[in-house]
Every structure is written in C-alpha cells, then in structure tokens.
Short mmCIF file of C-alpha atoms and ligand atoms in Angstrom, two decimals:
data_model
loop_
_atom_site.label_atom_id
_atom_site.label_comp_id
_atom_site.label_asym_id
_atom_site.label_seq_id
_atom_site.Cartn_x
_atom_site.Cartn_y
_atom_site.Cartn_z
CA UNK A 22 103.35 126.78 69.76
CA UNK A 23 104.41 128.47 72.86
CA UNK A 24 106.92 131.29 72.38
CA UNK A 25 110.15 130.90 74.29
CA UNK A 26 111.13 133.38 76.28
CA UNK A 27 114.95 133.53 77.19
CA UNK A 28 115.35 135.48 80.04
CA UNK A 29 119.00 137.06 79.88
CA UNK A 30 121.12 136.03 82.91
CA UNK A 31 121.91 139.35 85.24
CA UNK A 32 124.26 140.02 88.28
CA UNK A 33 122.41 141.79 90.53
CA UNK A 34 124.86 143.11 92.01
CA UNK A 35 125.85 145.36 89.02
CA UNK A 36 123.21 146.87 87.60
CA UNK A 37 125.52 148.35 84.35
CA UNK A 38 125.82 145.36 83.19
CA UNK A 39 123.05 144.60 80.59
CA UNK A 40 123.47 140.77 80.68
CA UNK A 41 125.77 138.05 81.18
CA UNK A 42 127.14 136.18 78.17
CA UNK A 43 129.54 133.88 79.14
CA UNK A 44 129.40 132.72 82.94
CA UNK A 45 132.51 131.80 84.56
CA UNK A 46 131.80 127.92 84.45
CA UNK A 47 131.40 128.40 80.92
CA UNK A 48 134.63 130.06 80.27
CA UNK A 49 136.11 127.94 82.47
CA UNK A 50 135.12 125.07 79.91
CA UNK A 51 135.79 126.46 76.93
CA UNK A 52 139.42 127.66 78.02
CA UNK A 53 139.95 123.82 78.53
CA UNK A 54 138.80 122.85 75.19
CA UNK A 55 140.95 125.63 73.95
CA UNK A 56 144.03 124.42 75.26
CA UNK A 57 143.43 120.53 74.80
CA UNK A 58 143.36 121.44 70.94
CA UNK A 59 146.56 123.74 71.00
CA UNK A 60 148.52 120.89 72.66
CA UNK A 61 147.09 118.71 69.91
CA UNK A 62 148.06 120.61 67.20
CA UNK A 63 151.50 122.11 68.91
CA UNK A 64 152.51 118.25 68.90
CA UNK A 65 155.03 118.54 71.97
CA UNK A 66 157.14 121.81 70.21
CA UNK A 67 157.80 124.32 72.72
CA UNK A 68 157.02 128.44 72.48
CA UNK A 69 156.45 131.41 73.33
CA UNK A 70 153.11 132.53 75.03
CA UNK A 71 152.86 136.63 74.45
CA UNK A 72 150.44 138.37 75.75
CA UNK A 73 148.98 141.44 75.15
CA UNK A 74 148.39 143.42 78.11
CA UNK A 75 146.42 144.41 80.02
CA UNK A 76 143.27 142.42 78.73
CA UNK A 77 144.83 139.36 78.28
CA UNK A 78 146.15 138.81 81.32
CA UNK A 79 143.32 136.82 82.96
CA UNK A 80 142.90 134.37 80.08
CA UNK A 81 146.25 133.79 79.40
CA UNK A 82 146.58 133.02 83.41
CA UNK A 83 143.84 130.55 82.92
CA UNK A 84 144.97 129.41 79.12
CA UNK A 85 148.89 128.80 80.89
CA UNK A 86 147.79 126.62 83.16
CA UNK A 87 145.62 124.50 81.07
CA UNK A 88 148.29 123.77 78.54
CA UNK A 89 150.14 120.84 79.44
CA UNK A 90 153.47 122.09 77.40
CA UNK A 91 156.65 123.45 78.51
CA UNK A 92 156.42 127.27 77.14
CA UNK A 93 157.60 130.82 78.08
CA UNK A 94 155.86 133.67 78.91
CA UNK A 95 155.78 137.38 77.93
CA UNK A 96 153.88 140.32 77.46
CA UNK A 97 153.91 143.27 75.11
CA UNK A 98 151.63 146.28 75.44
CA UNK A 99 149.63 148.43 72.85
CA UNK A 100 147.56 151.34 73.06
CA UNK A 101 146.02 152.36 69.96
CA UNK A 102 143.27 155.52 68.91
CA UNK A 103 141.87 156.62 65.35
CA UNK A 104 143.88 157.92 62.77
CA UNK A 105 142.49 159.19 59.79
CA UNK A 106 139.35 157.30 58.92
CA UNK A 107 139.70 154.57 57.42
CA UNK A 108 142.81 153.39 59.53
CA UNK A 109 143.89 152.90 63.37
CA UNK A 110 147.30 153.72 64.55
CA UNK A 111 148.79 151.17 67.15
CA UNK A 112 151.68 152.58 69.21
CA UNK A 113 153.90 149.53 71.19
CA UNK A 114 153.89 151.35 75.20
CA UNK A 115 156.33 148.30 75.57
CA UNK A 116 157.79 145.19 73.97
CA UNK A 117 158.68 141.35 75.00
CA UNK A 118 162.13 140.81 76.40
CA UNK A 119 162.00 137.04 75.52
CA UNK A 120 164.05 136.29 72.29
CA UNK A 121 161.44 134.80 69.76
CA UNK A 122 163.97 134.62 66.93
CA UNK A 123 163.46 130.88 65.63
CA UNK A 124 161.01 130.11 68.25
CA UNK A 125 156.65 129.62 67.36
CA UNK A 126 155.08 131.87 69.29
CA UNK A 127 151.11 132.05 70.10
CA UNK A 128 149.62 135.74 70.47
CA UNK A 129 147.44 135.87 73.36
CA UNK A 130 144.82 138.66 73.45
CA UNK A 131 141.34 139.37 74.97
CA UNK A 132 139.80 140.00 71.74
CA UNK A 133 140.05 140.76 68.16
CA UNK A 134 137.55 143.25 67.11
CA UNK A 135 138.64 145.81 64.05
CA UNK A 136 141.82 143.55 63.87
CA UNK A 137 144.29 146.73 63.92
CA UNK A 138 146.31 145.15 67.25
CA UNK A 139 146.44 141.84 66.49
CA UNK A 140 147.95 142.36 63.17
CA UNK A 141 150.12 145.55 64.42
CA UNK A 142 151.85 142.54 66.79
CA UNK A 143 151.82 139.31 64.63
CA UNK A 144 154.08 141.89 62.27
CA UNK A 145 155.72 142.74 65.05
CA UNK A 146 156.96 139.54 66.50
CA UNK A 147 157.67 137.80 62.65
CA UNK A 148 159.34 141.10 62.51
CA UNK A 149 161.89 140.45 65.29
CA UNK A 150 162.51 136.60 63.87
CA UNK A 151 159.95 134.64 65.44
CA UNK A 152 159.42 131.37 63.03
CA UNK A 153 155.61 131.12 63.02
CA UNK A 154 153.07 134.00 65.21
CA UNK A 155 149.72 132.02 65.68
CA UNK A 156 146.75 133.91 67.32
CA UNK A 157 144.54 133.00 69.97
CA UNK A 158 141.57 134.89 71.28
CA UNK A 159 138.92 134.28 73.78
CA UNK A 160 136.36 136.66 72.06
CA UNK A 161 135.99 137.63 68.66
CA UNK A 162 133.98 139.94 67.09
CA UNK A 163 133.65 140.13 63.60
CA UNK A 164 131.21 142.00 62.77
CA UNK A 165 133.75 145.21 63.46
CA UNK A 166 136.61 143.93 61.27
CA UNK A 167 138.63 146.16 59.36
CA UNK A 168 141.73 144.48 58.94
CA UNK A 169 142.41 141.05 57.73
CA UNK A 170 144.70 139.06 60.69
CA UNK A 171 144.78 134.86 60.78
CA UNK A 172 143.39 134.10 64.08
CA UNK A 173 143.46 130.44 64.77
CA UNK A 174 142.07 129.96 68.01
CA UNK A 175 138.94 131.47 68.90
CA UNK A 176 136.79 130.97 72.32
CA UNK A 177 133.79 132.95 71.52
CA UNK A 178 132.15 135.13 69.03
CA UNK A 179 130.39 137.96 70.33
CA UNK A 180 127.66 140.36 68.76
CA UNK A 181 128.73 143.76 68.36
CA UNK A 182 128.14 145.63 71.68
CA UNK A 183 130.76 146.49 74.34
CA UNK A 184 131.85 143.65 76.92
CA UNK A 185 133.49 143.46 79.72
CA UNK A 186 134.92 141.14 82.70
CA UNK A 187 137.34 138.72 82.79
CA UNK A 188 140.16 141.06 81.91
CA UNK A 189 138.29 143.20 79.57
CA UNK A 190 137.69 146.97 80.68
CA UNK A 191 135.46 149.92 80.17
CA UNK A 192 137.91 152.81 80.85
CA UNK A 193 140.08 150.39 83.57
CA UNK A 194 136.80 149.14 85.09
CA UNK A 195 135.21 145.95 85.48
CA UNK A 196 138.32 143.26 84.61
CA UNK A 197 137.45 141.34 87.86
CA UNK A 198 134.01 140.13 87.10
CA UNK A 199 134.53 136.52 86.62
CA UNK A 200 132.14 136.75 83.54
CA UNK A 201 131.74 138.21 80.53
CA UNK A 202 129.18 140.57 80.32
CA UNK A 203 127.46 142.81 78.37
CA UNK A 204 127.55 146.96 79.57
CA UNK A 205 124.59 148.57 79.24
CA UNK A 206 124.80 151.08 76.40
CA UNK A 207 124.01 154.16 77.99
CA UNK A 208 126.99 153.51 79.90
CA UNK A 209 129.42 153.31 77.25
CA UNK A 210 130.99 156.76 75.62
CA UNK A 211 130.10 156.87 71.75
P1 IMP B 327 141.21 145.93 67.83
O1 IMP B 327 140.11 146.88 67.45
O2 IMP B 327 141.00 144.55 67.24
O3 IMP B 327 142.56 146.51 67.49
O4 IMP B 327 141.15 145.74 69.39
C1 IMP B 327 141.84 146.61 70.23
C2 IMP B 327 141.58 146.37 71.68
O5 IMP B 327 140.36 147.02 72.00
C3 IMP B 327 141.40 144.94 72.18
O6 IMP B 327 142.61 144.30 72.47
C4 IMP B 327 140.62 145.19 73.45
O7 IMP B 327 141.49 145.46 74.53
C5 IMP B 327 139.81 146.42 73.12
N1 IMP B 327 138.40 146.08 72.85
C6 IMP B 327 137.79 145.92 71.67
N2 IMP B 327 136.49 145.63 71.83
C7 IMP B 327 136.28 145.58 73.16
C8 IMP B 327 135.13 145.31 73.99
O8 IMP B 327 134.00 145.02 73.55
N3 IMP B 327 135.34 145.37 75.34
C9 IMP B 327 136.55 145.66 75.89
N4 IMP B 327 137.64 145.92 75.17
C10 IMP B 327 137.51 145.88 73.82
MG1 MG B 328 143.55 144.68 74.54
#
C-alpha cells in the first residue's frame, strides 16, 4: 500500500507557527455543536456565563452568541506560576461582580491543561453561593493534568505542545490568529 502522507496545514504568513490544528471554519463548527448541546442539556434555565480572562474571551464571544438562552455575562481573572513542585499557586488579579448566589453558572476558559485554574475558580464561584459551576473548554489537554476538575464541555483535545490563536497567547502574542495553531518549539521558553 501507498503510505499517506499528511502534509500539516501552515500560514505562510507566520513562519513560528509549526502547524495549524484547528482552522477557523472548523472552530467555527465545533463552537456550534458546542452550544446546540448546552442549550439541550440547560433545558431553558438561565445563568451565568464567567469567563476567564484574557484567553477566553474570543470563544466565549463566539460561544455567547451561539447559545440561544437568555444568560449573563462576567469575567474573572487569574494569573498563576509554580509553587513548590508538586503544586501551582493561582492568585484571583480580579473577581465577577455578577451575584451567582443561587444561580448555575458555566466556567468559560481557553483551556484546561494541569487543571490548577479551572479548579482554583469552580471553588471559587461554589464558594461565593453559586448552585451548580459547570466547565466548558474549547481545548483540553490532558496529557498535562495534575489536578482532578469536572469539565463537561470540551471542543478539542490537543497533544501536548504549546498553542496559540484564537485567544490563546505566547507571552501576549498571537490571540488574533483566527486558528489554532501550533508554535514552533524553539520559540517557546522552557
Ligand atoms: P492550567 O495549567 O490548567 O491551570 O492552565 C492555566 C492557563 O495556562 C490556561 O488558562 C491558559 O491560559 C494557559 N495555557 C495552558 N496551556 C496553554 C497553551 O498551550 N497555550 C496557551 N496558553 C496555555
Ligand atoms: Mg487562561
């Protein structure tokens, strides 16, 4: 038999980035699907979106307006760096303003990848009263898990290497390519 060859897909036009995983038509799709099975399984009951910023802030623009359900919006932010070394410590830089006490709420974020952020702000929120924190992610990468966190919604998996685009940065660069895309590992700071 003939051996395939699959040729990665590039953007010319930026040669740091390795290869393209996820073109924008793709995501486009897959945010749809995304959204038509939240509404199905939020059966009509209103919440909370919260994102976490700044990498989420291009999916859950596109997520938002795919949902056909009357929700709020809000955003918290996180940084995080290594503690000792087993563990991560995540600092809030800022919280929601909404009230989530009694109210479902869906955690919006880029991607889940040791799991120290997600589950840092799904304490957070049940924390401050919310009813029910489910989590939605467009990428997720489990081969880097350390930390257990229930993610219900999940757009991609990825292999572990850095990505970027669509909201996700290198050092604050590269969250306007309409793709997702792989950096080129030279690129990327060990
Ligand atoms: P955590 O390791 O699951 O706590 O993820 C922390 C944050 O790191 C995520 O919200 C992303 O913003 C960022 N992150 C993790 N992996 C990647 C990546 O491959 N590209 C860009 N950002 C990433
Ligand atoms: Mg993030």
């Amino acid at each position: 038999m003939m051996p395939v060859t699959v040729r990665a897909k590039k953007d010319t036009s930026r040669p740091e980035i390795a290869a393209v995983l996820f073109t924008a038509a793709q995501i486009a799709a897959r945010v749809r699907a995304l959204a038509k099975t939240i509404q199905a399984e939020g059966k009509g009951q209103d919440f909370v979106l919260v994102g976490v910023l700044k990498g989420s802030f291009v999916f859950i623009a596109d997520l938002l307006r795919a949902l056909n359900l009357p929700v709020e919006l809000d955003f918290l932010s996180l940084s995080s760096y290594a503690g000792d070394r087993s563990s991560e410590i995540v600092r809030l830089n800022f919280d929601i303003r909404a009230n989530v006490r009694g109210k479902k709420v869906l955690l919006v974020d880029d991607i889940v990848d040791t799991g120290f952020s997600l589950a840092f702000a799904r304490k957070h929120l049940l924390a401050k009263g919310a009813s029910d924190v489910e989590v939605c992610v467009l990428l997720d990468k489990p081969a880097r898990r350390k930390v257990f966190v229930p993610v219900r919604y999940i757009g991609f998996s990825v292999p572990d290497a850095f990505v970027v685009g669509y909201g996700l940065d290198y050092n604050e660069r590269y969250r306007e390519l309409p793709y997702i895309g792989v950096l080129k590992s030279e690129k990327v700071e060990p």
